[in-house]
Structures are given as structure tokens and as C-alpha cells.
mmCIF file of C-alpha atoms in Angstrom:
data_model
loop_
_atom_site.group_PDB
_atom_site.id
_atom_site.type_symbol
_atom_site.label_atom_id
_atom_site.label_comp_id
_atom_site.label_asym_id
_atom_site.label_seq_id
_atom_site.Cartn_x
_atom_site.Cartn_y
_atom_site.Cartn_z
ATOM 1 C CA MET A 4 -27.669 25.641 202.048
ATOM 2 C CA SER A 5 -27.448 27.212 205.453
ATOM 3 C CA GLY A 6 -27.704 26.292 209.100
ATOM 4 C CA PRO A 7 -25.713 26.963 212.232
ATOM 5 C CA GLY A 8 -22.132 27.534 211.132
ATOM 6 C CA VAL A 9 -22.839 26.747 207.505
ATOM 7 C CA ARG A 10 -23.664 29.389 204.980
ATOM 8 C CA ARG A 11 -23.453 29.615 201.249
ATOM 9 C CA ILE A 12 -23.421 32.855 199.313
ATOM 10 C CA ASP A 13 -24.596 32.908 195.709
ATOM 11 C CA TYR A 14 -23.397 35.461 193.226
ATOM 12 C CA HIS A 15 -24.462 36.296 189.742
ATOM 13 C CA ALA A 16 -22.014 38.570 187.979
ATOM 14 C CA VAL A 17 -23.011 39.955 184.593
ATOM 15 C CA LEU A 18 -20.542 42.124 182.746
ATOM 16 C CA PRO A 19 -21.557 43.158 179.244
ATOM 17 C CA TYR A 20 -18.851 44.769 177.174
ATOM 18 C CA ARG A 21 -18.073 45.915 173.656
ATOM 19 C CA TYR A 22 -14.973 47.076 171.900
ATOM 20 C CA ALA A 23 -13.814 48.051 168.448
ATOM 21 C CA ALA A 24 -11.896 45.126 166.993
ATOM 22 C CA GLY A 25 -9.583 47.505 165.152
ATOM 23 C CA ARG A 26 -8.587 47.678 161.508
ATOM 24 C CA THR A 27 -6.620 44.440 161.366
ATOM 25 C CA ALA A 28 -9.142 42.221 163.133
ATOM 26 C CA SER A 29 -12.029 43.890 161.272
ATOM 27 C CA ARG A 30 -10.519 42.767 157.970
ATOM 28 C CA PHE A 31 -10.134 39.261 159.313
ATOM 29 C CA PHE A 32 -13.704 38.986 160.601
ATOM 30 C CA THR A 33 -15.373 40.523 157.550
ATOM 31 C CA GLU A 34 -13.471 38.135 155.275
ATOM 32 C CA LEU A 35 -14.514 35.247 157.488
ATOM 33 C CA ARG A 36 -18.130 36.389 157.492
ATOM 34 C CA ASP A 37 -18.522 37.361 153.817
ATOM 35 C CA HIS A 38 -16.196 34.909 152.043
ATOM 36 C CA LYS A 39 -15.633 32.108 154.570
ATOM 37 C CA ARG A 40 -11.890 32.518 154.193
ATOM 38 C CA PHE A 41 -9.076 33.052 156.646
ATOM 39 C CA MET A 42 -6.806 36.029 156.069
ATOM 40 C CA ALA A 43 -3.523 36.269 157.941
ATOM 41 C CA THR A 44 -0.988 39.033 158.310
ATOM 42 C CA LYS A 45 2.536 38.006 157.360
ATOM 43 C CA CYS A 46 5.820 39.371 158.609
ATOM 44 C CA THR A 47 8.207 40.312 155.791
ATOM 45 C CA CYS A 48 11.145 39.893 158.164
ATOM 46 C CA CYS A 49 10.686 36.480 159.835
ATOM 47 C CA GLY A 50 8.030 35.133 157.483
ATOM 48 C CA LYS A 51 5.541 34.197 160.205
ATOM 49 C CA ALA A 52 1.848 34.430 159.386
ATOM 50 C CA PHE A 53 -0.615 35.227 162.157
ATOM 51 C CA VAL A 54 -4.202 34.097 162.722
ATOM 52 C CA PRO A 55 -5.890 35.893 164.299
ATOM 53 C CA PRO A 56 -3.955 38.606 162.500
ATOM 54 C CA ARG A 57 -2.056 41.137 164.525
ATOM 55 C CA PRO A 58 -0.883 44.531 163.336
ATOM 56 C CA VAL A 59 2.707 44.178 164.574
ATOM 57 C CA CYS A 60 5.070 41.188 164.638
ATOM 58 C CA GLY A 61 5.792 40.349 168.251
ATOM 59 C CA GLU A 62 9.310 39.145 167.456
ATOM 60 C CA CYS A 63 10.479 41.649 164.855
ATOM 61 C CA PHE A 64 8.405 44.653 166.016
ATOM 62 C CA LEU A 65 7.602 45.428 162.403
ATOM 63 C CA PRO A 66 4.177 46.566 161.166
ATOM 64 C CA LEU A 67 2.469 43.711 159.360
ATOM 65 C CA GLU A 68 1.080 45.040 156.111
ATOM 66 C CA GLU A 69 1.178 41.931 153.934
ATOM 67 C CA TRP A 70 -1.997 39.843 153.884
ATOM 68 C CA VAL A 71 -2.153 36.203 152.779
ATOM 69 C CA GLU A 72 -5.035 33.782 152.468
ATOM 70 C CA VAL A 73 -4.488 30.726 154.658
ATOM 71 C CA GLY A 74 -6.345 27.542 155.546
ATOM 72 C CA PRO A 75 -9.175 26.789 155.641
ATOM 73 C CA ARG A 76 -7.862 23.304 156.393
ATOM 74 C CA GLY A 77 -5.473 22.752 159.212
ATOM 75 C CA THR A 78 -3.898 20.260 161.560
ATOM 76 C CA LEU A 79 -5.077 19.295 165.019
ATOM 77 C CA VAL A 80 -2.181 19.906 167.383
ATOM 78 C CA GLY A 81 -3.919 19.596 170.729
ATOM 79 C CA TYR A 82 -7.318 18.390 171.855
ATOM 80 C CA THR A 83 -9.620 17.403 174.655
ATOM 81 C CA VAL A 84 -13.204 16.297 175.095
ATOM 82 C CA VAL A 85 -15.147 18.234 177.694
ATOM 83 C CA TYR A 86 -17.529 16.153 179.796
ATOM 84 C CA PHE A 87 -17.944 18.419 182.793
ATOM 85 C CA PRO A 88 -20.957 20.674 182.263
ATOM 86 C CA PHE A 89 -20.309 24.251 183.236
ATOM 87 C CA LEU A 90 -21.830 27.591 182.453
ATOM 88 C CA ASP A 91 -20.308 29.225 179.434
ATOM 89 C CA PRO A 92 -19.303 32.674 180.696
ATOM 90 C CA LEU A 93 -20.007 34.133 177.263
ATOM 91 C CA THR A 94 -23.655 33.149 177.329
ATOM 92 C CA GLY A 95 -24.517 32.329 180.926
ATOM 93 C CA LYS A 96 -25.917 29.032 179.680
ATOM 94 C CA GLU A 97 -24.667 25.499 179.889
ATOM 95 C CA ARG A 98 -23.114 24.139 176.745
ATOM 96 C CA PRO A 99 -24.303 20.575 176.066
ATOM 97 C CA VAL A 100 -21.629 17.992 176.816
ATOM 98 C CA PRO A 101 -19.671 16.205 175.615
ATOM 99 C CA TYR A 102 -17.967 18.453 173.111
ATOM 100 C CA GLY A 103 -14.561 18.384 171.514
ATOM 101 C CA TYR A 104 -12.138 21.230 171.810
ATOM 102 C CA GLY A 105 -8.750 21.655 170.250
ATOM 103 C CA PHE A 106 -5.837 23.688 169.015
ATOM 104 C CA ILE A 107 -5.716 23.973 165.239
ATOM 105 C CA LEU A 108 -2.745 25.008 163.151
ATOM 106 C CA LEU A 109 -4.243 26.343 159.922
ATOM 107 C CA ASP A 110 -2.280 25.629 156.753
ATOM 108 C CA GLY A 111 0.190 28.416 156.085
ATOM 109 C CA VAL A 112 -0.056 29.891 159.579
ATOM 110 C CA SER A 113 2.539 30.031 162.331
ATOM 111 C CA THR A 114 0.064 30.439 165.214
ATOM 112 C CA LYS A 115 -2.621 28.163 166.588
ATOM 113 C CA ILE A 116 -6.276 28.903 167.195
ATOM 114 C CA GLN A 117 -8.645 27.198 169.618
ATOM 115 C CA HIS A 118 -12.045 25.968 168.530
ATOM 116 C CA PHE A 119 -14.660 23.275 168.904
ATOM 117 C CA ILE A 120 -14.104 19.875 167.327
ATOM 118 C CA GLU A 121 -17.075 17.944 165.952
ATOM 119 C CA GLU A 122 -15.736 14.568 167.115
ATOM 120 C CA THR A 123 -16.502 13.754 170.756
ATOM 121 C CA ASP A 124 -15.008 10.248 170.868
ATOM 122 C CA ILE A 125 -11.576 11.007 172.246
ATOM 123 C CA SER A 126 -10.191 7.706 170.964
ATOM 124 C CA LYS A 127 -10.722 9.038 167.441
ATOM 125 C CA LEU A 128 -8.751 12.197 168.092
ATOM 126 C CA ARG A 129 -5.011 12.350 167.705
ATOM 127 C CA PHE A 130 -2.227 14.786 167.077
ATOM 128 C CA GLY A 131 -1.811 15.558 163.398
ATOM 129 C CA LEU A 132 -5.382 14.900 162.238
ATOM 130 C CA ARG A 133 -6.463 17.018 159.306
ATOM 131 C CA VAL A 134 -9.475 19.220 160.036
ATOM 132 C CA GLU A 135 -11.595 21.779 158.219
ATOM 133 C CA PRO A 136 -14.054 24.407 159.449
ATOM 134 C CA VAL A 137 -17.820 24.103 159.203
ATOM 135 C CA PHE A 138 -19.345 27.560 158.954
ATOM 136 C CA GLU A 139 -22.633 28.800 160.316
ATOM 137 C CA ASP A 140 -25.218 29.871 157.756
ATOM 138 C CA ALA A 141 -25.871 33.180 159.492
ATOM 139 C CA ARG A 142 -22.504 34.762 160.189
ATOM 140 C CA LYS A 143 -21.946 37.880 162.233
ATOM 141 C CA GLY A 144 -18.221 38.459 161.976
ATOM 142 C CA SER A 145 -16.691 36.545 164.852
ATOM 143 C CA PHE A 146 -15.035 33.230 165.618
ATOM 144 C CA ALA A 147 -18.521 31.931 166.411
ATOM 145 C CA ASP A 148 -19.163 32.056 162.646
ATOM 146 C CA ILE A 149 -17.294 28.744 162.652
ATOM 147 C CA ARG A 150 -19.555 26.101 164.189
ATOM 148 C CA PHE A 151 -16.695 23.664 164.709
ATOM 149 C CA PHE A 152 -13.858 21.934 162.896
ATOM 150 C CA ARG A 153 -14.433 18.443 161.554
ATOM 151 C CA ILE A 154 -12.002 15.705 160.694
ATOM 152 C CA VAL A 155 -11.279 15.252 156.990
ATOM 153 C CA GLU A 156 -9.679 12.245 155.361
ATOM 154 C CA GLU A 157 -6.795 13.160 153.131
ATOM 155 C CA PRO A 158 -4.837 10.705 151.002
ATOM 156 C CA MET B 20 -2.491 40.906 147.580
ATOM 157 C CA THR B 21 -4.627 43.985 147.952
ATOM 158 C CA ILE B 22 -7.667 43.945 150.164
ATOM 159 C CA PRO B 23 -10.072 46.867 150.261
ATOM 160 C CA GLU B 24 -10.825 48.610 153.497
ATOM 161 C CA HIS B 25 -13.489 46.849 155.503
ATOM 162 C CA GLU B 26 -16.126 48.029 157.867
ATOM 163 C CA ALA B 27 -15.144 48.384 161.487
ATOM 164 C CA ILE B 28 -16.213 45.371 163.490
ATOM 165 C CA ILE B 29 -17.558 45.983 166.960
ATOM 166 C CA VAL B 30 -17.221 42.971 169.223
ATOM 167 C CA GLU B 31 -20.178 42.697 171.574
ATOM 168 C CA SER B 32 -19.908 40.153 174.322
ATOM 169 C CA LYS B 33 -20.406 39.629 178.006
ATOM 170 C CA LEU B 34 -19.260 37.660 180.949
ATOM 171 C CA ASP B 35 -22.166 35.984 182.679
ATOM 172 C CA ILE B 36 -20.965 34.071 185.688
ATOM 173 C CA ARG B 37 -22.873 32.367 188.464
ATOM 174 C CA TYR B 38 -20.923 31.077 191.391
ATOM 175 C CA SER B 39 -21.379 30.226 195.023
ATOM 176 C CA TYR B 40 -19.143 29.426 197.900
ATOM 177 C CA HIS B 41 -19.368 28.314 201.495
ATOM 178 C CA VAL B 42 -18.140 31.136 203.647
ATOM 179 C CA GLY B 43 -16.727 28.982 206.457
ATOM 180 C CA PRO B 44 -17.648 28.926 210.141
ATOM 181 C CA VAL B 45 -16.276 32.346 211.095
ATOM 182 C CA ALA B 46 -18.038 34.312 208.375
ATOM 183 C CA ALA B 47 -21.143 32.140 208.840
ATOM 184 C CA ARG B 48 -21.448 33.351 212.435
ATOM 185 C CA PHE B 49 -20.912 36.938 211.285
ATOM 186 C CA TYR B 50 -23.697 36.692 208.702
ATOM 187 C CA GLU B 51 -26.084 34.874 211.044
ATOM 188 C CA VAL B 52 -25.790 37.546 213.736
ATOM 189 C CA LEU B 53 -26.030 40.276 211.122
ATOM 190 C CA GLU B 54 -29.151 38.815 209.558
ATOM 191 C CA ARG B 55 -31.034 37.771 212.719
ATOM 192 C CA GLU B 56 -29.992 40.380 215.243
ATOM 193 C CA LYS B 57 -28.763 43.275 213.124
ATOM 194 C CA ARG B 58 -25.559 43.289 215.094
ATOM 195 C CA ILE B 59 -22.105 43.592 213.559
ATOM 196 C CA LEU B 60 -19.389 41.351 214.976
ATOM 197 C CA GLY B 61 -15.659 41.696 214.589
ATOM 198 C CA ILE B 62 -13.012 39.312 215.833
ATOM 199 C CA ARG B 63 -9.946 40.156 217.937
ATOM 200 C CA CYS B 64 -6.498 38.639 217.620
ATOM 201 C CA GLY B 65 -5.177 37.269 220.927
ATOM 202 C CA GLY B 66 -1.650 37.987 219.696
ATOM 203 C CA CYS B 67 -1.622 41.610 218.524
ATOM 204 C CA GLY B 68 -5.054 42.739 219.687
ATOM 205 C CA LYS B 69 -6.150 43.837 216.219
ATOM 206 C CA VAL B 70 -9.921 43.697 215.629
ATOM 207 C CA TYR B 71 -10.863 42.474 212.168
ATOM 208 C CA MET B 72 -14.028 43.453 210.378
ATOM 209 C CA PRO B 73 -15.060 41.480 208.424
ATOM 210 C CA PRO B 74 -13.971 38.740 210.810
ATOM 211 C CA ARG B 75 -11.565 36.070 209.625
ATOM 212 C CA ALA B 76 -10.276 32.858 211.137
ATOM 213 C CA LEU B 77 -6.575 33.702 211.340
ATOM 214 C CA CYS B 78 -4.691 36.911 212.047
ATOM 215 C CA GLY B 79 -2.726 37.796 208.937
ATOM 216 C CA ALA B 80 0.077 39.341 210.975
ATOM 217 C CA CYS B 81 0.416 36.801 213.822
ATOM 218 C CA PHE B 82 -0.906 33.608 212.161
ATOM 219 C CA VAL B 83 -2.900 33.095 215.342
ATOM 220 C CA LYS B 84 -6.318 31.470 215.282
ATOM 221 C CA MET B 85 -8.812 34.064 216.514
ATOM 222 C CA THR B 86 -11.738 33.185 218.775
ATOM 223 C CA GLU B 87 -12.645 36.374 220.629
ATOM 224 C CA TRP B 88 -15.754 37.948 219.125
ATOM 225 C CA VAL B 89 -16.242 41.688 219.563
ATOM 226 C CA GLU B 90 -19.466 43.584 219.040
ATOM 227 C CA LEU B 91 -18.892 46.685 216.946
ATOM 228 C CA LYS B 92 -20.923 49.845 216.692
ATOM 229 C CA ASP B 93 -23.044 50.327 213.616
ATOM 230 C CA GLU B 94 -21.176 53.598 213.115
ATOM 231 C CA GLY B 95 -17.738 54.375 211.788
ATOM 232 C CA ILE B 96 -15.706 56.577 209.485
ATOM 233 C CA VAL B 97 -15.052 56.628 205.773
ATOM 234 C CA THR B 98 -11.347 55.948 205.287
ATOM 235 C CA ASN B 99 -11.472 56.080 201.495
ATOM 236 C CA TYR B 100 -14.054 56.216 198.736
ATOM 237 C CA THR B 101 -14.720 56.371 195.032
ATOM 238 C CA ILE B 102 -17.681 57.735 193.114
ATOM 239 C CA VAL B 103 -19.017 55.285 190.536
ATOM 240 C CA HIS B 104 -20.419 56.979 187.439
ATOM 241 C CA TYR B 105 -20.498 54.029 185.044
ATOM 242 C CA ASP B 106 -23.528 51.816 185.373
ATOM 243 C CA GLU B 107 -23.103 48.049 185.255
ATOM 244 C CA PRO B 108 -25.759 45.445 185.960
ATOM 245 C CA MET B 109 -23.676 43.644 188.579
ATOM 246 C CA ARG B 110 -23.443 46.722 190.801
ATOM 247 C CA PRO B 111 -25.694 46.654 193.876
ATOM 248 C CA VAL B 112 -27.285 50.022 193.045
ATOM 249 C CA LYS B 113 -27.632 52.319 190.070
ATOM 250 C CA ALA B 114 -24.836 54.761 189.304
ATOM 251 C CA PRO B 115 -23.960 57.350 190.363
ATOM 252 C CA PHE B 116 -23.184 56.121 193.835
ATOM 253 C CA ALA B 117 -20.219 55.899 196.183
ATOM 254 C CA TYR B 118 -18.230 52.895 197.256
ATOM 255 C CA ALA B 119 -16.541 53.575 200.572
ATOM 256 C CA LEU B 120 -14.047 51.875 202.807
ATOM 257 C CA ILE B 121 -15.598 52.130 206.257
ATOM 258 C CA ARG B 122 -13.878 51.457 209.549
ATOM 259 C CA LEU B 123 -16.446 50.793 212.255
ATOM 260 C CA ASP B 124 -15.898 52.094 215.757
ATOM 261 C CA GLY B 125 -14.068 49.378 217.652
ATOM 262 C CA ALA B 126 -12.534 47.808 214.542
ATOM 263 C CA ASP B 127 -9.031 48.207 213.148
ATOM 264 C CA THR B 128 -9.702 47.241 209.543
ATOM 265 C CA PRO B 129 -11.959 48.940 206.994
ATOM 266 C CA PHE B 130 -14.344 47.069 204.722
ATOM 267 C CA ILE B 131 -16.065 48.073 201.533
ATOM 268 C CA HIS B 132 -19.684 49.125 201.348
ATOM 269 C CA ILE B 133 -21.888 51.688 199.645
ATOM 270 C CA LEU B 134 -23.097 55.086 200.770
ATOM 271 C CA GLY B 135 -26.760 56.076 200.634
ATOM 272 C CA GLU B 136 -28.764 59.187 201.497
ATOM 273 C CA THR B 137 -25.547 60.976 200.642
ATOM 274 C CA ASP B 138 -24.755 64.099 198.669
ATOM 275 C CA LEU B 139 -21.948 62.644 196.549
ATOM 276 C CA SER B 140 -20.255 66.021 196.242
ATOM 277 C CA ARG B 141 -19.842 66.076 200.013
ATOM 278 C CA VAL B 142 -18.253 62.669 200.538
ATOM 279 C CA ARG B 143 -14.983 63.071 202.430
ATOM 280 C CA THR B 144 -12.497 60.780 204.081
ATOM 281 C CA GLY B 145 -13.073 60.904 207.805
ATOM 282 C CA MET B 146 -16.810 61.533 207.519
ATOM 283 C CA ARG B 147 -18.897 59.631 210.033
ATOM 284 C CA VAL B 148 -21.470 57.172 208.763
ATOM 285 C CA LYS B 149 -24.089 54.838 210.205
ATOM 286 C CA ALA B 150 -25.424 51.519 208.946
ATOM 287 C CA VAL B 151 -28.957 51.360 207.564
ATOM 288 C CA PHE B 152 -30.268 47.799 207.523
ATOM 289 C CA ALA B 153 -32.205 46.408 204.588
ATOM 290 C CA ASP B 154 -35.897 45.566 204.888
ATOM 291 C CA GLU B 155 -35.336 42.320 203.048
ATOM 292 C CA MET B 156 -32.150 40.602 204.113
ATOM 293 C CA PRO B 157 -30.427 38.792 201.223
ATOM 294 C CA GLY B 158 -28.113 37.001 203.654
ATOM 295 C CA THR B 159 -25.015 38.819 202.438
ATOM 296 C CA ILE B 160 -23.145 41.956 203.413
ATOM 297 C CA LEU B 161 -26.047 43.769 201.717
ATOM 298 C CA ASP B 162 -28.133 42.955 204.806
ATOM 299 C CA ILE B 163 -26.699 46.358 205.530
ATOM 300 C CA HIS B 164 -28.534 48.334 202.862
ATOM 301 C CA TYR B 165 -25.988 51.140 202.893
ATOM 302 C CA PHE B 166 -24.233 53.566 205.205
ATOM 303 C CA LYS B 167 -25.572 57.098 205.576
ATOM 304 C CA PRO B 168 -23.801 60.177 206.882
ATOM 305 C CA ILE B 169 -24.258 61.181 210.508
ATOM 306 C CA ASP B 170 -24.622 64.889 211.146
ATOM 307 C CA PRO B 171 -24.192 65.938 207.545
ATOM 308 C CA GLU B 172 -22.241 69.126 207.181
ATOM 309 C CA PRO B 173 -24.465 72.158 206.747
#
């Protein structure tokens, strides 16, 4: 759109990047990819377990050398349903809407992760719902190996 | 529990962002004159007399609305620069090249652009440069293709 006094400038910024995930995250992602299980690092001082795992406890400043298997089920502790279509900066493409998105507290973990939620009817989402991951068939060693979390009924 | 050593995971990703914005009436005039007439306009503050390039609506020092347009020369000096060695697709040209802050004659503020037809080992602050206009005008600051040195040192 342009005309006298009106001008629009369009930009397309593409920034590819790569980095070594490091020893701790590499363990986490290979376990996720090869065994579909979540591994957390646990602090021997405060007892917190971290997913994604970190090599040092942020509160105790101790190296985290103890690994524990956690999840895969967890609790929904925050959620939204996205209706506004926008370009996913990771792919440059629009993600079909609507889609659910939430914070999940995996069983046995002290930290929350964010991921997609299968349910897109927001009236069916609520704090405290039990959820479990649905994995992709072809996994590459990233959080995208989880397609989304779905609601599970538990007695 | 004991877990064997695992392979090193390399995370490959990218940011791929499209965006657009309306530049507002002041910058719109600047770009129109640049594109159609190959002239570079600055704007002068009626309060402090500072000439801004690129032009803006308000003087940042005086908070005065600026209305006095000033034609600038297509020549100026390099006030600072950096040599880019790392190639990225979003850069306007292939590395290696130089980004420079250029203050045009008649302006008080420098703006960022790229240097062309330039021996990168000879880029210096204070060197004089001249605008080379692009054959195809994209309607952005890249209507100026690059700045090239005037009277390169022997």
C-alpha cells in the first residue's frame, strides 16, 4: 500500500542458527527420541527436579548429577486456545488455527513446560486436567518429537 | 540411576519472520522523494536547528514538531563502521562487506548503510563517500544501492 504520504515497508528476516545442546540436554533429547521418556535432573540439596534438565540448580548452585525418570503424564496448569493466525517464526509458515497451548507440570517435576494441547474447545480445558504426550512416529530429538498433549481420564 | 553417555545433539532451527509497517507521513515523504527524484531530504528542528537524517517527526532533544525539510548532498563522511565477515541470508549483500554510519553533508545525525566499490582494508572513519543509487528501486533505504568512496587514497 502506498500513495502520497502513505507508505508501507515489507521485511522478510530469515535467521538460521544451530547450536550444540550440551551434555545435559543431549541426554534429555536422546531419551525422548529413542525411548519416549522424560529424564529430569534432580537437585540433591533442595530436591527439585528439572525438565528440561539443567546442569546446575539455580537456587542451590550445585551441579545436578542425579537423573530421574519423570512423567510422561502431567497436569495442565495453564492454557489458552489460539485463534489468531500468525506466522510461526520457527517455520515461516502459518500454523492452522485453532490450536490449544498450555503449561504442563509433568509428574515428579518441579518446573513447567509449554506445549500444544490437542483439545481446542476452551470450555473443556481447565486447571488441573490430567494430560499425556502423543509422540511423533519419526522423532529427531527435540520438543517437536511430541505432537501435543492430550487429556486423559483418570479415576 | 545410571545413564550411558549419549550422542551430542545439535539443535538446528531458524527464525523466519515477515513483517511490515507503515512508515508514517514524514518517512513516507522521504522515501517518495528518494525513489522518484533520487534526492535525499533531512528535516531541521525549529528549536535547536539540528538536521535529522533520516528525518523524523519530532526532535528528540526539544520535543518540537519538525516541518522544515532540508535537501542534503548525496555525499558525506563515515563516522563509524564495521566489517561483516559472517554471511546471513537477511543481509542486503554477501559478506564480506562493510556497514557504515554515514553523516551526509548538511545533516547532524549519521545513519546506517553499506559501502560498495570499497577496499575493505582501507575503510576509515572520516573517509568521504558518495551515494550510488540502485537501478531497481525497492522503495526502501536500499534505493541507495550503497555508498562508495570519493577520491580513494592512493
